[in-house]
């Protein structure tokens, strides 16, 4: 498995060394080192009592005494770890390797230096440790890596991503900066679903856990579920430890069942020893907690190095024995935390687990109790095993990387050392899948208990049908992907994409069009933007806005692409739109009738089979209790709505077809099973039917109005740490990604504010902000066509202009132009025709002025409030505002500055940075020329019927959102669509398919383009001028402009009185560099302070790509603007004197 990568990680026979005897001359110093602190710590014959007291203090700060002296660097032993294999594994050839490693957080290493006083400081430095850790991991080349105590995720990610891994990260809640991380080989596994659990929400401290379902890319495409957890350290809180583990196991079982009972591997630091009750609970699946003392559940108290090495035998005092007799008394609250139910003392978990290291036997030099390693963690106050790799039925461990013999480990004096980068040892295990006998039985299992043959045989038809349908669908998809790859060889310039042929599937050298970095594989791979609790809910019927709760009318927290805006806008559609929208819906209905049948049949069956069952538990109790349940359900859905907005829970169309097929098969087999059962047990059948009829009649009042088929799913409760049941509908399972700009900003740890802006003509805009309220320099970012503010934050912290500006000390404002499907307007009954009746003129003369004036109002009031020393009566602007714009945004910013100067009004700006600005389009490609002719010819006919260009229905917006995921999952198809879209836009090589995956294109909302905007672009291209909208007649233009012709903005560049920086893309085929140079030429001739630069970018690379050179250039331009000087005391005195004289 790649052990030859590191010279010291080579395969060797077990090292046969022995612990030095007491007569050894080297034993003296070792005894002295242990005995000296023992005398100072344990006195009066109550050693264990003293130690127990010290370990059970409320702070449990891990600040214990160091028993060993500092060791020199040249005395590190030669540490060699080798693979230990099972004798004759009865397993399939398909294998994968999992590593679990607590890497010792940098902050913990610095905070608890008393644990590492004997460790040279050089070994504790993170810059060195990260290299040693990665070298260890690369030496074993594990397929999946689970890390704990990660507080420098980016450092590890940069190294592992280059090695072919993709990753997830979940930071602990509260003040802690470390968390859990999971990496996997991107070319070997496909991520199906990822979920992170925050235990703080359930009253179980700040720890977190991760669960990820994977599908192997090779062989039989088997599925596995990997868990990663770091359990609470505090030895005294065994109840919390059990609560965390119980919740973790319950959720793992649910996800395993969701993915066809995928086998489970659970890795992590469980902070419990092999002798502990918690270990017994994990291995035996049950535990009576009343038989144990809460403070002794983890077994950590007896792992001091002096106790483990038998240098000091602890003597238990009578007080300690009495504490053992009475310490097992549990309060109801502690029982509830541990078991989830105050009345339940027997704790049971649903998984059959075994430890891979306990299964694969090895030498007694490395193994101890239960066959587990003697020690996986070693520092001055702890020597023992707390890390494990648990596996369930359906997997077989074939080999493990053995730990270090005890004598060699002790000779290090503690970890980290020269060849180990943490105070823990990494656990690495290779797993395979058990062979099946002819009767369908597993040859091996996690607990060595065979599954009954009758049960396997009964389930065989169901699994066979599922397997057949899955493979049929997968073969069809592989065929489509393969044909797409063949077509790529035909397209000009695309033949070099293909690398090799694998069956039906042709695999390109790239993994399809890339999403923004924080959306890679549907989850975050950048900084802290990671999955929260798993919520498969659409909740699109809920309008959530914290602004209403806070009572602040100026703050509107639903961003333009939020679900809230989509719902509020849904009511603004008027009855005048239905006469032509009905025809469009009718046409699309008949086109997609087969798909609707395919999805409709399982919904119908599911509704009829499970509706009574799902509603029966909800009908007991009084009418008041039913109302309370409904209120609680709405509150839960609101909470789920918030979590869903921060999580990309999207599946592709193919994955939805898999789900529909599975539901359909389950429904058919369930019907047959119930029919046979009722025939064979008629009395029980009649009893169930009568109960179902009565309960359904009573429950109909509560469930009236619901047209969805309910499926009972389990989730962790908010106040109760026990898993609770909730209903999720089949429609909700077809959700799309609806994250907002707010979700991205806040999840990355930045502040956020949203301001509601109303234009002069009544359009409601959302001005979003990353606030620095006391900053006297601000930047305004304006997006282009078919975009929102999401474009400025879509590349994580390092690659996004918004975050770069904020980190440079700017107050960042993100503008959003009108033109959303939700149609936000003060007139809630505005028709579609009226809403979309605008051109680029309205962007430059209505939208931008409204937002800039709102910025001026907010900044002025905040600065005068926070800095009272500023002169109150000065007319000077208290701050400097720069604007960075892209594409259409550049054109509207130029229009804004010129029109404000014509109107003799202040434009408030200090500098313009225009990235590939629109305006001149006469040098565009043939595709745009054809589009121009068609638009100008057909616009008078289309305007009454198609006022806006957008996807009109939720279904097709959902389809677009899901297809973007499919384009990523099937790289040849995605590459083909990318190539075709590139040809449509004139050969521009931007990541068009990746941009379609951005969450502002979701089923509830999306940016659109009015027909008048398209006509305006066509007019500018036809005239070869950057001018305002032509209303079609001299009289109409005279009424608006006071002249028979529209205002030519290019001829008015002499009015621009601020510096302008123009940037063009050498690969940009939408707005070619020649068009940007025309802006530059006219500005230069008009005396404008203008600069021109070119980068090797395509059109969308200016916002949707990680380009550090562009960010550096933009920041350098912004820094050229000096802050407004503060008034001197002399000037203030003169103003005060003038005021008193008046």
Tab-separated table of N, CA, C and O in Angstrom, residues 262-362:
chain	number	residue	atom	x	y	z
A	262	UNK	N	-25.173	0.293	3.714
A	262	UNK	CA	-23.734	0.318	3.446
A	262	UNK	C	-22.968	-0.035	4.714
A	262	UNK	O	-23.319	0.419	5.811
A	263	UNK	N	-21.921	-0.855	4.605
A	263	UNK	CA	-21.108	-1.163	5.789
A	263	UNK	C	-20.429	0.090	6.329
A	263	UNK	O	-20.169	1.040	5.588
A	264	UNK	N	-20.119	0.050	7.613
A	264	UNK	CA	-19.693	1.256	8.330
A	264	UNK	C	-18.292	1.062	8.886
A	264	UNK	O	-17.955	-0.008	9.405
A	265	UNK	N	-17.478	2.114	8.775
A	265	UNK	CA	-16.199	2.215	9.478
A	265	UNK	C	-16.236	3.490	10.296
A	265	UNK	O	-16.469	4.575	9.752
A	266	UNK	N	-16.018	3.363	11.596
A	266	UNK	CA	-16.045	4.507	12.500
A	266	UNK	C	-14.643	4.712	13.068
A	266	UNK	O	-14.104	3.817	13.733
A	267	UNK	N	-14.068	5.858	12.788
A	267	UNK	CA	-12.705	6.174	13.212
A	267	UNK	C	-12.739	7.341	14.175
A	267	UNK	O	-13.681	8.136	14.181
A	268	UNK	N	-11.680	7.455	14.978
A	268	UNK	CA	-11.580	8.641	15.803
A	268	UNK	C	-10.900	8.405	17.141
A	268	UNK	O	-10.481	7.307	17.492
A	269	UNK	N	-10.846	9.496	17.877
A	269	UNK	CA	-10.344	9.498	19.246
A	269	UNK	C	-11.564	9.428	20.161
A	269	UNK	O	-12.269	10.422	20.347
A	270	UNK	N	-11.820	8.251	20.735
A	270	UNK	CA	-13.002	8.046	21.566
A	270	UNK	C	-12.741	8.373	23.030
A	270	UNK	O	-13.648	8.262	23.848
A	271	UNK	N	-11.514	8.743	23.378
A	271	UNK	CA	-11.150	9.120	24.746
A	271	UNK	C	-11.676	8.107	25.760
A	271	UNK	O	-12.221	8.472	26.811
A	272	UNK	N	-11.497	6.812	25.448
A	272	UNK	CA	-11.907	5.720	26.316
A	272	UNK	C	-10.935	4.563	26.092
A	272	UNK	O	-10.534	4.297	24.962
A	273	UNK	N	-10.595	3.888	27.150
A	273	UNK	CA	-9.605	2.819	27.059
A	273	UNK	C	-10.286	1.482	26.772
A	273	UNK	O	-11.501	1.337	26.966
A	274	UNK	N	-9.521	0.451	26.362
A	274	UNK	CA	-10.114	-0.863	26.086
A	274	UNK	C	-10.724	-1.533	27.319
A	274	UNK	O	-11.551	-2.430	27.180
A	275	UNK	N	-10.307	-1.137	28.520
A	275	UNK	CA	-10.866	-1.726	29.737
A	275	UNK	C	-12.138	-1.023	30.183
A	275	UNK	O	-12.747	-1.432	31.177
A	276	UNK	N	-12.561	0.000	29.496
A	276	UNK	CA	-13.626	0.871	29.975
A	276	UNK	C	-15.008	0.331	29.626
A	276	UNK	O	-15.176	-0.524	28.748
A	277	UNK	N	-16.006	0.887	30.300
A	277	UNK	CA	-17.399	0.543	30.002
A	277	UNK	C	-17.821	1.077	28.639
A	277	UNK	O	-18.655	0.465	27.967
A	278	UNK	N	-17.254	2.186	28.230
A	278	UNK	CA	-17.601	2.734	26.916
A	278	UNK	C	-17.125	1.798	25.818
A	278	UNK	O	-17.836	1.576	24.820
A	279	UNK	N	-15.935	1.218	25.985
A	279	UNK	CA	-15.449	0.234	25.009
A	279	UNK	C	-16.387	-0.976	24.977
A	279	UNK	O	-16.697	-1.512	23.901
A	280	UNK	N	-16.850	-1.383	26.139
A	280	UNK	CA	-17.782	-2.507	26.199
A	280	UNK	C	-19.077	-2.175	25.476
A	280	UNK	O	-19.646	-3.024	24.772
A	281	UNK	N	-19.549	-0.954	25.621
A	281	UNK	CA	-20.771	-0.538	24.931
A	281	UNK	C	-20.584	-0.596	23.419
A	281	UNK	O	-21.457	-1.074	22.681
A	282	UNK	N	-19.432	-0.117	22.939
A	282	UNK	CA	-19.187	-0.128	21.503
A	282	UNK	C	-19.079	-1.551	20.956
A	282	UNK	O	-19.612	-1.863	19.889
A	283	UNK	N	-18.406	-2.428	21.690
A	283	UNK	CA	-18.139	-3.771	21.167
A	283	UNK	C	-19.296	-4.728	21.370
A	283	UNK	O	-19.486	-5.646	20.571
A	284	UNK	N	-20.092	-4.540	22.440
A	284	UNK	CA	-21.176	-5.474	22.739
A	284	UNK	C	-22.550	-4.936	22.389
A	284	UNK	O	-23.541	-5.652	22.522
A	285	UNK	N	-22.635	-3.669	22.008
A	285	UNK	CA	-23.884	-3.024	21.573
A	285	UNK	C	-24.834	-2.689	22.707
A	285	UNK	O	-25.912	-2.156	22.449
A	286	UNK	N	-24.486	-2.956	23.964
A	286	UNK	CA	-25.371	-2.585	25.056
A	286	UNK	C	-24.577	-2.352	26.335
A	286	UNK	O	-23.472	-2.856	26.492
A	287	UNK	N	-25.199	-1.590	27.258
A	287	UNK	CA	-24.531	-1.260	28.512
A	287	UNK	C	-25.574	-0.812	29.520
A	287	UNK	O	-26.430	0.031	29.211
A	288	UNK	N	-25.526	-1.378	30.726
A	288	UNK	CA	-26.350	-0.927	31.841
A	288	UNK	C	-25.531	0.094	32.619
A	288	UNK	O	-24.590	-0.252	33.337
A	289	UNK	N	-25.866	1.351	32.467
A	289	UNK	CA	-25.017	2.415	33.010
A	289	UNK	C	-25.019	2.434	34.533
A	289	UNK	O	-24.072	2.944	35.150
A	290	UNK	N	-26.064	1.885	35.178
A	290	UNK	CA	-26.128	1.918	36.638
A	290	UNK	C	-25.080	1.012	37.276
A	290	UNK	O	-24.841	1.094	38.470
A	291	UNK	N	-24.467	0.155	36.489
A	291	UNK	CA	-23.431	-0.724	37.017
A	291	UNK	C	-22.078	-0.040	37.084
A	291	UNK	O	-21.103	-0.642	37.545
A	292	UNK	N	-22.011	1.200	36.658
A	292	UNK	CA	-20.715	1.881	36.564
A	292	UNK	C	-20.811	3.276	37.146
A	292	UNK	O	-21.867	3.928	37.130
A	293	UNK	N	-19.678	3.721	37.646
A	293	UNK	CA	-19.552	5.098	38.110
A	293	UNK	C	-19.390	6.005	36.897
A	293	UNK	O	-18.625	5.696	35.978
A	294	UNK	N	-20.089	7.097	36.902
A	294	UNK	CA	-20.029	8.020	35.766
A	294	UNK	C	-18.607	8.498	35.498
A	294	UNK	O	-18.182	8.651	34.353
A	295	UNK	N	-17.846	8.727	36.553
A	295	UNK	CA	-16.486	9.221	36.402
A	295	UNK	C	-15.484	8.166	35.989
A	295	UNK	O	-14.328	8.499	35.701
A	296	UNK	N	-15.898	6.873	35.966
A	296	UNK	CA	-14.977	5.803	35.600
A	296	UNK	C	-15.360	5.142	34.280
A	296	UNK	O	-14.796	4.112	33.916
A	297	UNK	N	-16.319	5.699	33.561
A	297	UNK	CA	-16.794	5.067	32.337
A	297	UNK	C	-15.714	4.992	31.266
A	297	UNK	O	-15.686	4.066	30.463
A	298	UNK	N	-14.818	5.973	31.234
A	298	UNK	CA	-13.832	6.032	30.152
A	298	UNK	C	-12.533	5.307	30.482
A	298	UNK	O	-11.748	5.019	29.576
A	299	UNK	N	-12.282	5.025	31.755
A	299	UNK	CA	-11.070	4.327	32.131
A	299	UNK	C	-9.803	5.149	32.045
A	299	UNK	O	-8.690	4.613	32.172
A	300	UNK	N	-9.906	6.460	31.843
A	300	UNK	CA	-8.718	7.287	31.649
A	300	UNK	C	-7.941	7.533	32.938
A	300	UNK	O	-6.753	7.857	32.881
A	301	UNK	N	-8.607	7.388	34.080
A	301	UNK	CA	-7.946	7.753	35.338
A	301	UNK	C	-6.783	6.824	35.677
A	301	UNK	O	-5.910	7.201	36.456
A	302	UNK	N	-6.768	5.633	35.147
A	302	UNK	CA	-5.720	4.665	35.502
A	302	UNK	C	-4.660	4.557	34.419
A	302	UNK	O	-4.017	3.516	34.286
A	303	UNK	N	-4.470	5.614	33.640
A	303	UNK	CA	-3.515	5.569	32.527
A	303	UNK	C	-2.349	6.523	32.702
A	303	UNK	O	-1.755	6.968	31.712
A	304	UNK	N	-2.046	6.881	33.927
A	304	UNK	CA	-0.825	7.637	34.152
A	304	UNK	C	0.359	6.738	33.834
A	304	UNK	O	0.342	5.534	34.133
A	305	UNK	N	1.409	7.233	33.181
A	305	UNK	CA	2.547	6.364	32.839
A	305	UNK	C	3.096	5.588	34.014
A	305	UNK	O	3.489	4.425	33.867
A	306	UNK	N	3.115	6.200	35.206
A	306	UNK	CA	3.640	5.490	36.375
A	306	UNK	C	2.768	4.288	36.720
A	306	UNK	O	3.271	3.247	37.151
A	307	UNK	N	1.460	4.401	36.547
A	307	UNK	CA	0.573	3.279	36.831
A	307	UNK	C	0.685	2.202	35.754
A	307	UNK	O	0.720	1.010	36.045
A	308	UNK	N	0.740	2.624	34.508
A	308	UNK	CA	0.789	1.658	33.417
A	308	UNK	C	2.061	0.847	33.461
A	308	UNK	O	2.066	-0.369	33.224
A	309	UNK	N	3.175	1.473	33.787
A	309	UNK	CA	4.465	0.789	33.817
A	309	UNK	C	4.743	0.122	35.167
A	309	UNK	O	5.838	-0.385	35.396
A	310	UNK	N	3.757	0.168	36.081
A	310	UNK	CA	3.851	-0.508	37.387
A	310	UNK	C	5.008	-0.016	38.220
A	310	UNK	O	5.517	-0.727	39.079
A	311	UNK	N	5.461	1.185	37.982
A	311	UNK	CA	6.523	1.746	38.819
A	311	UNK	C	5.961	2.133	40.178
A	311	UNK	O	6.581	1.972	41.207
A	312	UNK	N	4.713	2.624	40.189
A	312	UNK	CA	4.089	3.012	41.451
A	312	UNK	C	2.725	2.349	41.506
A	312	UNK	O	1.854	2.660	40.701
A	313	UNK	N	2.533	1.409	42.368
A	313	UNK	CA	1.236	0.779	42.562
A	313	UNK	C	0.371	1.684	43.424
A	313	UNK	O	0.684	1.959	44.578
A	314	UNK	N	-0.717	2.130	42.865
A	314	UNK	CA	-1.590	3.033	43.600
A	314	UNK	C	-2.315	2.264	44.700
A	314	UNK	O	-2.832	1.177	44.471
A	315	UNK	N	-2.348	2.836	45.916
A	315	UNK	CA	-3.044	2.225	47.042
A	315	UNK	C	-4.363	2.962	47.259
A	315	UNK	O	-4.393	4.172	47.415
A	316	UNK	N	-5.425	2.213	47.225
A	316	UNK	CA	-6.745	2.809	47.356
A	316	UNK	C	-7.073	3.014	48.824
A	316	UNK	O	-7.012	2.085	49.622
A	317	UNK	N	-7.448	4.217	49.161
A	317	UNK	CA	-7.801	4.544	50.528
A	317	UNK	C	-9.242	4.138	50.814
A	317	UNK	O	-10.024	3.904	49.903
A	318	UNK	N	-9.640	4.066	52.083
A	318	UNK	CA	-11.042	3.755	52.399
A	318	UNK	C	-12.007	4.759	51.785
A	318	UNK	O	-13.113	4.405	51.404
A	319	UNK	N	-11.572	6.024	51.698
A	319	UNK	CA	-12.453	7.027	51.108
A	319	UNK	C	-12.700	6.723	49.633
A	319	UNK	O	-13.784	6.903	49.118
A	320	UNK	N	-11.653	6.251	48.941
A	320	UNK	CA	-11.810	5.923	47.524
A	320	UNK	C	-12.755	4.723	47.357
A	320	UNK	O	-13.555	4.672	46.432
A	321	UNK	N	-12.646	3.715	48.291
A	321	UNK	CA	-13.532	2.562	48.203
A	321	UNK	C	-14.980	2.964	48.450
A	321	UNK	O	-15.895	2.454	47.792
A	322	UNK	N	-15.200	3.872	49.396
A	322	UNK	CA	-16.561	4.352	49.645
A	322	UNK	C	-17.087	5.105	48.437
A	322	UNK	O	-18.263	4.985	48.077
A	323	UNK	N	-16.203	5.894	47.789
A	323	UNK	CA	-16.622	6.619	46.596
A	323	UNK	C	-17.009	5.632	45.485
A	323	UNK	O	-17.927	5.878	44.701
A	324	UNK	N	-16.324	4.476	45.418
A	324	UNK	CA	-16.674	3.480	44.427
A	324	UNK	C	-18.027	2.848	44.706
A	324	UNK	O	-18.725	2.408	43.793
A	325	UNK	N	-18.394	2.737	46.007
A	325	UNK	CA	-19.678	2.138	46.336
A	325	UNK	C	-20.844	3.068	46.056
A	325	UNK	O	-21.901	2.650	45.595
A	326	UNK	N	-20.640	4.365	46.355
A	326	UNK	CA	-21.741	5.308	46.228
A	326	UNK	C	-21.642	6.182	44.981
A	326	UNK	O	-22.551	6.930	44.678
A	327	UNK	N	-20.491	6.100	44.259
A	327	UNK	CA	-20.317	6.985	43.114
A	327	UNK	C	-21.144	6.609	41.911
A	327	UNK	O	-21.240	7.358	40.965
A	328	UNK	N	-21.730	5.388	41.911
A	328	UNK	CA	-22.497	4.970	40.753
A	328	UNK	C	-23.921	5.513	40.759
A	328	UNK	O	-24.719	5.147	39.911
A	329	UNK	N	-24.253	6.326	41.742
A	329	UNK	CA	-25.585	6.919	41.777
A	329	UNK	C	-25.693	7.973	40.679
A	329	UNK	O	-24.919	8.926	40.655
A	330	UNK	N	-26.665	7.789	39.827
A	330	UNK	CA	-26.858	8.677	38.684
A	330	UNK	C	-28.088	9.544	38.915
A	330	UNK	O	-29.122	9.062	39.399
A	331	UNK	N	-27.993	10.814	38.574
A	331	UNK	CA	-29.167	11.678	38.579
A	331	UNK	C	-29.963	11.459	37.297
A	331	UNK	O	-29.463	10.924	36.307
A	332	UNK	N	-31.224	11.876	37.334
A	332	UNK	CA	-32.064	11.727	36.141
A	332	UNK	C	-31.500	12.500	34.967
A	332	UNK	O	-31.576	12.052	33.800
A	333	UNK	N	-30.925	13.662	35.226
A	333	UNK	CA	-30.358	14.464	34.149
A	333	UNK	C	-29.168	13.757	33.518
A	333	UNK	O	-29.020	13.758	32.285
A	334	UNK	N	-28.316	13.148	34.340
A	334	UNK	CA	-27.168	12.429	33.804
A	334	UNK	C	-27.595	11.202	33.007
A	334	UNK	O	-27.010	10.885	31.963
A	335	UNK	N	-28.623	10.516	33.483
A	335	UNK	CA	-29.139	9.366	32.741
A	335	UNK	C	-29.701	9.812	31.398
A	335	UNK	O	-29.487	9.166	30.364
A	336	UNK	N	-30.407	10.914	31.395
A	336	UNK	CA	-30.978	11.425	30.144
A	336	UNK	C	-29.891	11.815	29.155
A	336	UNK	O	-30.006	11.573	27.950
A	337	UNK	N	-28.823	12.434	29.655
A	337	UNK	CA	-27.720	12.801	28.770
A	337	UNK	C	-27.075	11.560	28.162
A	337	UNK	O	-26.754	11.519	26.979
A	338	UNK	N	-26.919	10.518	28.994
A	338	UNK	CA	-26.231	9.319	28.525
A	338	UNK	C	-27.086	8.479	27.593
A	338	UNK	O	-26.614	8.003	26.559
A	339	UNK	N	-28.354	8.274	27.945
A	339	UNK	CA	-29.199	7.345	27.191
A	339	UNK	C	-30.239	8.020	26.326
A	339	UNK	O	-30.838	7.364	25.476
A	340	UNK	N	-30.485	9.302	26.563
A	340	UNK	CA	-31.530	9.996	25.822
A	340	UNK	C	-32.887	9.905	26.467
A	340	UNK	O	-33.847	10.518	25.998
A	341	UNK	N	-32.999	9.154	27.571
A	341	UNK	CA	-34.280	8.977	28.253
A	341	UNK	C	-34.003	8.811	29.735
A	341	UNK	O	-33.263	7.890	30.139
A	342	UNK	N	-34.577	9.694	30.553
A	342	UNK	CA	-34.305	9.664	31.989
A	342	UNK	C	-34.794	8.386	32.634
A	342	UNK	O	-34.302	8.002	33.702
A	343	UNK	N	-35.734	7.690	32.035
A	343	UNK	CA	-36.258	6.460	32.605
A	343	UNK	C	-35.614	5.208	32.065
A	343	UNK	O	-36.046	4.100	32.392
A	344	UNK	N	-34.594	5.340	31.235
A	344	UNK	CA	-33.953	4.183	30.606
A	344	UNK	C	-32.513	4.082	31.084
A	344	UNK	O	-31.745	5.041	30.950
A	345	UNK	N	-32.148	2.933	31.635
A	345	UNK	CA	-30.790	2.724	32.123
A	345	UNK	C	-29.981	1.789	31.230
A	345	UNK	O	-28.764	1.736	31.363
A	346	UNK	N	-30.651	1.052	30.373
A	346	UNK	CA	-29.964	0.124	29.478
A	346	UNK	C	-29.748	0.809	28.132
A	346	UNK	O	-30.699	1.121	27.423
A	347	UNK	N	-28.510	1.041	27.803
A	347	UNK	CA	-28.151	1.736	26.576
A	347	UNK	C	-27.820	0.715	25.489
A	347	UNK	O	-27.024	-0.192	25.708
A	348	UNK	N	-28.446	0.857	24.317
A	348	UNK	CA	-28.270	-0.083	23.215
A	348	UNK	C	-28.003	0.702	21.942
A	348	UNK	O	-28.627	1.752	21.718
A	349	UNK	N	-27.090	0.217	21.109
A	349	UNK	CA	-26.898	0.843	19.798
A	349	UNK	C	-27.134	-0.204	18.704
A	349	UNK	O	-26.957	-1.407	18.925
A	350	UNK	N	-27.525	0.221	17.499
A	350	UNK	CA	-28.010	-0.713	16.477
A	350	UNK	C	-26.928	-1.357	15.628
A	350	UNK	O	-27.248	-2.192	14.789
A	351	UNK	N	-25.675	-0.978	15.782
A	351	UNK	CA	-24.621	-1.508	14.927
A	351	UNK	C	-23.888	-2.658	15.604
A	351	UNK	O	-23.697	-2.653	16.835
A	352	UNK	N	-23.483	-3.626	14.825
A	352	UNK	CA	-22.623	-4.694	15.318
A	352	UNK	C	-21.188	-4.325	14.962
A	352	UNK	O	-20.774	-4.447	13.815
A	353	UNK	N	-20.450	-3.881	15.961
A	353	UNK	CA	-19.120	-3.322	15.711
A	353	UNK	C	-18.033	-4.220	16.268
A	353	UNK	O	-18.220	-4.904	17.276
A	354	UNK	N	-16.905	-4.178	15.618
A	354	UNK	CA	-15.689	-4.819	16.108
A	354	UNK	C	-14.517	-3.923	15.764
A	354	UNK	O	-14.569	-3.143	14.809
A	355	UNK	N	-13.464	-4.018	16.556
A	355	UNK	CA	-12.273	-3.211	16.337
A	355	UNK	C	-11.333	-3.947	15.387
A	355	UNK	O	-11.053	-5.139	15.575
A	356	UNK	N	-10.842	-3.240	14.385
A	356	UNK	CA	-9.969	-3.878	13.407
A	356	UNK	C	-8.659	-4.330	14.048
A	356	UNK	O	-8.116	-5.387	13.704
A	357	UNK	N	-8.135	-3.568	14.995
A	357	UNK	CA	-6.876	-3.942	15.632
A	357	UNK	C	-7.071	-5.125	16.582
A	357	UNK	O	-6.172	-5.958	16.730
A	358	UNK	N	-8.242	-5.215	17.212
A	358	UNK	CA	-8.506	-6.372	18.057
A	358	UNK	C	-8.734	-7.622	17.218
A	358	UNK	O	-8.471	-8.743	17.675
A	359	UNK	N	-9.187	-7.462	15.993
A	359	UNK	CA	-9.442	-8.599	15.111
A	359	UNK	C	-8.144	-9.139	14.519
A	359	UNK	O	-7.934	-10.350	14.436
A	360	UNK	N	-7.262	-8.243	14.080
A	360	UNK	CA	-5.983	-8.649	13.473
A	360	UNK	C	-4.954	-8.763	14.599
A	360	UNK	O	-4.474	-7.756	15.122
A	361	UNK	N	-4.617	-9.990	14.966
A	361	UNK	CA	-3.754	-10.218	16.117
A	361	UNK	C	-2.304	-9.876	15.799
A	361	UNK	O	-1.871	-9.902	14.651
A	362	UNK	N	-1.556	-9.567	16.873
A	362	UNK	CA	-0.143	-9.246	16.709
A	362	UNK	C	0.604	-9.625	17.975
A	362	UNK	O	0.072	-10.292	18.868
